[in-house]
Amino acid sequence: MFMTYLEWLLAVLQQTLADLQSVQKRVSIWYLVSAFIVAVVFYAWRYPGKLKPQLIQLFSPSVWWHRSARHDYVIFFFNRFVMALLSPRLPSGVLLTTWLYYQSQNWFPYSVELSLPTAYVIALFTLCYFLLDDFSRFYLHRMLHKWPVLWAFHRVHHSAKVLTPMTVFRTHPVEGVLFFLRSALVQAICITFFVSLFPGQVSLYTVWGVSVFTFVFNVLGANLRHSHVVLSYGRWEKWLISPAQHQRHHSSAIEDYDCNFGVVLALWDRWFGSWKQADWRQKLVFGTNTRFDSKGLFAMYVEPFQYALESLKRRLFSKMPAIIMILVSTTSLFYAN
Ligand SMILES: [Zn+2]
Ligand SMILES: [Zn+2]
């Protein structure tokens, strides 16, 4: 029994280390190297003649060994074990796709098959998948901020006082489950829709097994979003969310609350009125500005459940008059008949 448990722990640990070398994972050694190159080019351009002090600051132990950063490392490993336990019990993308595909055959028994050259189908599928994936990330992230019951969990990510690429993993497992289900749902919807219209032609344009859009996003420094490199895209921020814009999303200043929820495209934030431009000279303080920022690891995992429950209770009480009204009118209707 003990040996089986130990073997499982070692297998998860081995997979975690393998993922750190895989181009399919956002925080892999390869994307960290490319992010570093992007940072060097940016510093050389913005701080001519001061590259060395900037690089010293980039690797400062006051960031990488800050209490908040040390929490990020522990959360990363702990969440790997939690998700290894939970994910086999959750509906996977393949399962959800198979279910949705067969259900769609019942819902729409009249098959409509379109004819397009395979290269066009692959390009269209790659683009649609990217758009739906990016929008769903934006929308779920927005919900995590707007719904108090979800914010209770997402505040773990925002309680980071310093940002390192590992901060992307500083999430409560409830948030991890929500993003897992989101990913499975997007996969199911996109594949079902395209396979129904273009059977036998659906595939993704990939680079080393990664969608071409994800690959470009990661190579161009996605990991700088969680860093102190204030890389702004200037006018391009209207179209693409820059690392500096995500850093503004992490700012504890009231005027920066609930802005820049997007991952790649800035369009969604502009449409929903949450888009804010960044400035490469911005000086930000990160965190939620509450006592939660200084909590220990145990509290970070447990307290969100308490907050979520309290927020649900408050919501239920605020709706109580309406619930009583509905109950009274239903009962009186029942007796009147
Ligand atoms: Zn957020
Ligand atoms: Zn973040």
Tab-separated table of C-alpha atoms in Angstrom, residues 107-336:
chain	number	residue	atom	x	y	z
A	107	TRP	CA	-30.243	16.625	-32.295
A	108	PHE	CA	-29.465	17.316	-35.983
A	109	PRO	CA	-30.224	14.100	-37.894
A	110	TYR	CA	-29.954	15.845	-41.290
A	111	SER	CA	-26.254	15.849	-42.089
A	112	VAL	CA	-24.857	18.908	-43.861
A	113	GLU	CA	-21.443	18.178	-45.316
A	114	LEU	CA	-19.484	20.998	-46.912
A	115	SER	CA	-16.747	20.697	-49.472
A	116	LEU	CA	-13.547	22.702	-49.078
A	117	PRO	CA	-9.877	21.924	-49.805
A	118	THR	CA	-8.337	20.219	-46.728
A	119	ALA	CA	-5.726	23.000	-46.266
A	120	TYR	CA	-8.561	25.554	-45.911
A	121	VAL	CA	-10.429	23.329	-43.441
A	122	ILE	CA	-7.312	22.939	-41.278
A	123	ALA	CA	-6.641	26.707	-41.381
A	124	LEU	CA	-10.280	27.487	-40.514
A	125	PHE	CA	-10.337	24.914	-37.705
A	126	THR	CA	-7.029	26.185	-36.248
A	127	LEU	CA	-8.332	29.767	-36.294
A	128	CYS	CA	-11.791	28.948	-34.855
A	129	TYR	CA	-10.273	26.767	-32.132
A	130	PHE	CA	-7.889	29.562	-31.173
A	131	LEU	CA	-10.678	32.195	-31.113
A	132	LEU	CA	-13.074	30.054	-29.034
A	133	ASP	CA	-10.271	29.003	-26.703
A	134	ASP	CA	-9.084	32.572	-26.178
A	135	PHE	CA	-12.621	33.934	-25.706
A	136	SER	CA	-13.568	31.198	-23.226
A	137	ARG	CA	-10.417	31.888	-21.181
A	138	PHE	CA	-11.286	35.589	-21.157
A	139	TYR	CA	-14.915	34.970	-20.176
A	140	LEU	CA	-14.148	32.477	-17.410
A	141	HIS	CA	-11.458	34.807	-16.049
A	142	ARG	CA	-14.009	37.661	-16.087
A	143	MET	CA	-16.496	35.483	-14.179
A	144	LEU	CA	-13.799	34.639	-11.617
A	145	HIS	CA	-13.581	38.370	-10.892
A	146	LYS	CA	-17.247	39.357	-11.188
A	147	TRP	CA	-18.872	36.533	-9.192
A	148	PRO	CA	-17.972	36.832	-5.490
A	149	VAL	CA	-18.285	33.058	-5.026
A	150	LEU	CA	-15.611	32.506	-7.716
A	151	TRP	CA	-13.469	35.478	-6.693
A	152	ALA	CA	-13.085	33.704	-3.323
A	153	PHE	CA	-10.896	31.161	-5.177
A	154	HIS	CA	-9.279	33.413	-7.825
A	155	ARG	CA	-7.942	35.808	-5.167
A	156	VAL	CA	-5.293	33.156	-4.425
A	157	HIS	CA	-3.720	34.014	-7.813
A	158	HIS	CA	-4.033	37.747	-7.120
A	159	SER	CA	-2.532	37.555	-3.649
A	160	ALA	CA	0.928	37.245	-5.250
A	161	LYS	CA	3.119	40.141	-4.100
A	162	VAL	CA	5.817	39.449	-6.720
A	163	LEU	CA	5.430	37.920	-10.181
A	164	THR	CA	7.573	35.129	-11.593
A	165	PRO	CA	6.628	32.742	-14.443
A	166	MET	CA	5.650	30.242	-11.713
A	167	THR	CA	2.888	32.610	-10.515
A	168	VAL	CA	0.738	31.293	-13.374
A	169	PHE	CA	0.403	28.107	-11.274
A	170	ARG	CA	-0.563	29.990	-8.113
A	171	THR	CA	-4.211	29.002	-8.350
A	172	HIS	CA	-6.703	27.308	-6.084
A	173	PRO	CA	-7.562	23.743	-7.272
A	174	VAL	CA	-11.193	24.848	-7.765
A	175	GLU	CA	-9.948	27.300	-10.403
A	176	GLY	CA	-7.817	24.496	-11.872
A	177	VAL	CA	-10.919	22.303	-12.216
A	178	LEU	CA	-12.900	25.135	-13.861
A	179	PHE	CA	-10.164	25.726	-16.449
A	180	PHE	CA	-9.839	21.969	-17.042
A	181	LEU	CA	-13.577	21.733	-17.791
A	182	ARG	CA	-13.438	24.859	-19.962
A	183	SER	CA	-10.682	23.346	-22.070
A	184	ALA	CA	-12.590	20.061	-22.469
A	185	LEU	CA	-15.775	21.909	-23.458
A	186	VAL	CA	-14.017	24.085	-26.061
A	187	GLN	CA	-12.392	20.992	-27.571
A	188	ALA	CA	-15.742	19.163	-27.677
A	189	ILE	CA	-17.659	22.052	-29.281
A	190	CYS	CA	-15.016	22.844	-31.900
A	191	ILE	CA	-14.275	19.276	-32.950
A	192	THR	CA	-17.962	18.242	-33.054
A	193	PHE	CA	-18.889	21.261	-35.172
A	194	PHE	CA	-16.039	20.820	-37.669
A	195	VAL	CA	-16.158	17.010	-37.876
A	196	SER	CA	-19.893	17.223	-38.615
A	197	LEU	CA	-19.329	19.715	-41.437
A	198	PHE	CA	-16.025	18.394	-42.817
A	199	PRO	CA	-15.729	14.691	-41.921
A	200	GLY	CA	-12.230	13.265	-42.305
A	201	GLN	CA	-10.576	16.628	-42.939
A	202	VAL	CA	-10.209	18.121	-39.451
A	203	SER	CA	-6.755	18.742	-38.031
A	204	LEU	CA	-4.726	21.554	-36.436
A	205	TYR	CA	-1.784	23.448	-37.865
A	206	THR	CA	0.843	22.679	-35.259
A	207	VAL	CA	4.491	23.276	-34.452
A	208	TRP	CA	5.951	20.332	-32.514
A	209	GLY	CA	2.447	19.256	-31.556
A	210	VAL	CA	1.335	22.698	-30.329
A	211	SER	CA	-1.257	24.841	-32.098
A	212	VAL	CA	0.632	27.385	-34.196
A	213	PHE	CA	-1.035	30.329	-32.346
A	214	THR	CA	-0.137	28.950	-28.905
A	215	PHE	CA	3.428	28.299	-30.049
A	216	VAL	CA	3.929	31.860	-31.331
A	217	PHE	CA	2.311	33.293	-28.170
A	218	ASN	CA	4.613	31.241	-25.939
A	219	VAL	CA	7.791	31.910	-27.941
A	220	LEU	CA	7.165	35.657	-27.920
A	221	GLY	CA	7.344	35.828	-24.160
A	222	ALA	CA	3.995	34.692	-22.683
A	223	ASN	CA	5.959	33.988	-19.495
A	224	LEU	CA	6.778	37.684	-19.150
A	225	ARG	CA	3.138	38.303	-18.171
A	226	HIS	CA	4.115	37.028	-14.735
A	227	SER	CA	7.385	38.882	-14.330
A	228	HIS	CA	8.687	42.350	-13.503
A	229	VAL	CA	9.654	43.016	-17.140
A	230	VAL	CA	7.238	45.798	-18.072
A	231	LEU	CA	6.984	44.929	-21.764
A	232	SER	CA	4.261	47.063	-23.327
A	233	TYR	CA	3.124	46.682	-26.946
A	234	GLY	CA	2.273	50.392	-27.356
A	235	ARG	CA	-0.416	50.861	-30.009
A	236	TRP	CA	-0.573	47.088	-30.573
A	237	GLU	CA	-2.168	46.683	-27.151
A	238	LYS	CA	-5.472	47.444	-28.830
A	239	TRP	CA	-5.161	44.034	-30.464
A	240	LEU	CA	-2.904	41.929	-28.257
A	241	ILE	CA	-2.675	41.765	-24.470
A	242	SER	CA	0.894	42.646	-23.501
A	243	PRO	CA	2.784	41.398	-20.432
A	244	ALA	CA	2.532	44.955	-19.023
A	245	GLN	CA	-1.258	44.836	-19.414
A	246	HIS	CA	-1.478	41.589	-17.452
A	247	GLN	CA	0.790	43.107	-14.794
A	248	ARG	CA	-1.712	45.988	-14.592
A	249	HIS	CA	-4.385	43.316	-14.101
A	250	HIS	CA	-2.407	42.233	-11.006
A	251	SER	CA	-2.084	45.787	-9.674
A	252	SER	CA	-3.513	46.481	-6.217
A	253	ALA	CA	-4.557	50.039	-7.224
A	254	ILE	CA	-8.346	50.516	-7.164
A	255	GLU	CA	-8.362	52.115	-10.637
A	256	ASP	CA	-6.817	48.911	-12.053
A	257	TYR	CA	-9.407	46.528	-10.589
A	258	ASP	CA	-11.152	44.232	-13.061
A	259	CYS	CA	-9.204	45.200	-16.180
A	260	ASN	CA	-7.444	43.210	-18.934
A	261	PHE	CA	-8.915	39.738	-18.417
A	262	GLY	CA	-7.728	38.572	-21.849
A	263	VAL	CA	-4.935	36.134	-22.596
A	264	VAL	CA	-3.911	36.755	-26.214
A	265	LEU	CA	-6.457	39.011	-27.926
A	266	ALA	CA	-7.457	42.392	-26.516
A	267	LEU	CA	-10.704	42.431	-28.537
A	268	TRP	CA	-12.757	40.733	-25.816
A	269	ASP	CA	-11.697	43.276	-23.177
A	270	ARG	CA	-12.519	46.124	-25.536
A	271	TRP	CA	-15.970	44.681	-26.264
A	272	PHE	CA	-16.723	44.152	-22.562
A	273	GLY	CA	-15.277	47.539	-21.509
A	274	SER	CA	-12.439	46.171	-19.353
A	275	TRP	CA	-9.501	47.073	-21.623
A	276	LYS	CA	-6.778	49.322	-20.192
A	277	GLN	CA	-3.553	50.343	-21.869
A	278	ALA	CA	-0.253	49.796	-20.087
A	279	ASP	CA	2.886	51.905	-20.019
A	280	TRP	CA	6.422	50.476	-19.951
A	281	ARG	CA	7.283	53.087	-17.251
A	282	GLN	CA	4.430	52.011	-14.948
A	283	LYS	CA	5.333	51.289	-11.335
A	284	LEU	CA	2.861	48.871	-9.811
A	285	VAL	CA	2.267	47.264	-6.449
A	286	PHE	CA	0.892	43.740	-6.757
A	287	GLY	CA	-1.603	41.964	-4.529
A	288	THR	CA	-5.198	42.313	-3.384
A	289	ASN	CA	-4.463	44.943	-0.733
A	290	THR	CA	-6.140	42.761	1.886
A	291	ARG	CA	-4.908	40.588	4.737
A	292	PHE	CA	-5.293	37.600	2.422
A	293	ASP	CA	-1.969	38.560	0.745
A	294	SER	CA	-0.026	37.603	3.866
A	295	LYS	CA	-1.814	34.294	4.527
A	296	GLY	CA	0.044	31.020	4.762
A	297	LEU	CA	-0.418	28.055	2.449
A	298	PHE	CA	-3.029	26.260	4.575
A	299	ALA	CA	-5.246	29.364	4.713
A	300	MET	CA	-4.855	29.866	0.957
A	301	TYR	CA	-6.396	26.452	0.318
A	302	VAL	CA	-9.064	26.453	3.054
A	303	GLU	CA	-10.264	30.044	3.447
A	304	PRO	CA	-11.601	30.369	-0.129
A	305	PHE	CA	-14.220	27.715	0.718
A	306	GLN	CA	-15.314	29.762	3.759
A	307	TYR	CA	-15.507	32.980	1.705
A	308	ALA	CA	-17.423	31.209	-1.053
A	309	LEU	CA	-19.920	29.787	1.434
A	310	GLU	CA	-20.418	33.174	3.106
A	311	SER	CA	-20.929	34.826	-0.261
A	312	LEU	CA	-23.486	32.154	-1.258
A	313	LYS	CA	-25.327	32.667	2.023
A	314	ARG	CA	-25.374	36.455	1.529
A	315	ARG	CA	-26.698	35.993	-1.987
A	316	LEU	CA	-29.373	33.598	-0.807
A	317	PHE	CA	-30.487	36.002	1.966
A	318	SER	CA	-30.620	38.945	-0.448
A	319	LYS	CA	-32.923	36.891	-2.680
A	320	MET	CA	-34.985	35.646	0.290
A	321	PRO	CA	-37.942	38.088	-0.154
A	322	ALA	CA	-38.259	37.007	-3.822
A	323	ILE	CA	-38.046	33.295	-2.859
A	324	ILE	CA	-40.746	33.756	-0.154
A	325	MET	CA	-42.950	35.635	-2.651
A	326	ILE	CA	-42.640	32.790	-5.201
A	327	LEU	CA	-43.352	30.162	-2.513
A	328	VAL	CA	-46.401	32.062	-1.178
A	329	SER	CA	-47.875	32.679	-4.640
A	330	THR	CA	-47.284	29.041	-5.718
A	331	THR	CA	-48.906	27.748	-2.510
A	332	SER	CA	-51.900	30.101	-2.828
A	333	LEU	CA	-52.369	29.066	-6.475
A	334	PHE	CA	-52.256	25.415	-5.414
A	335	TYR	CA	-54.923	25.944	-2.733
A	336	ALA	CA	-57.080	28.139	-5.013
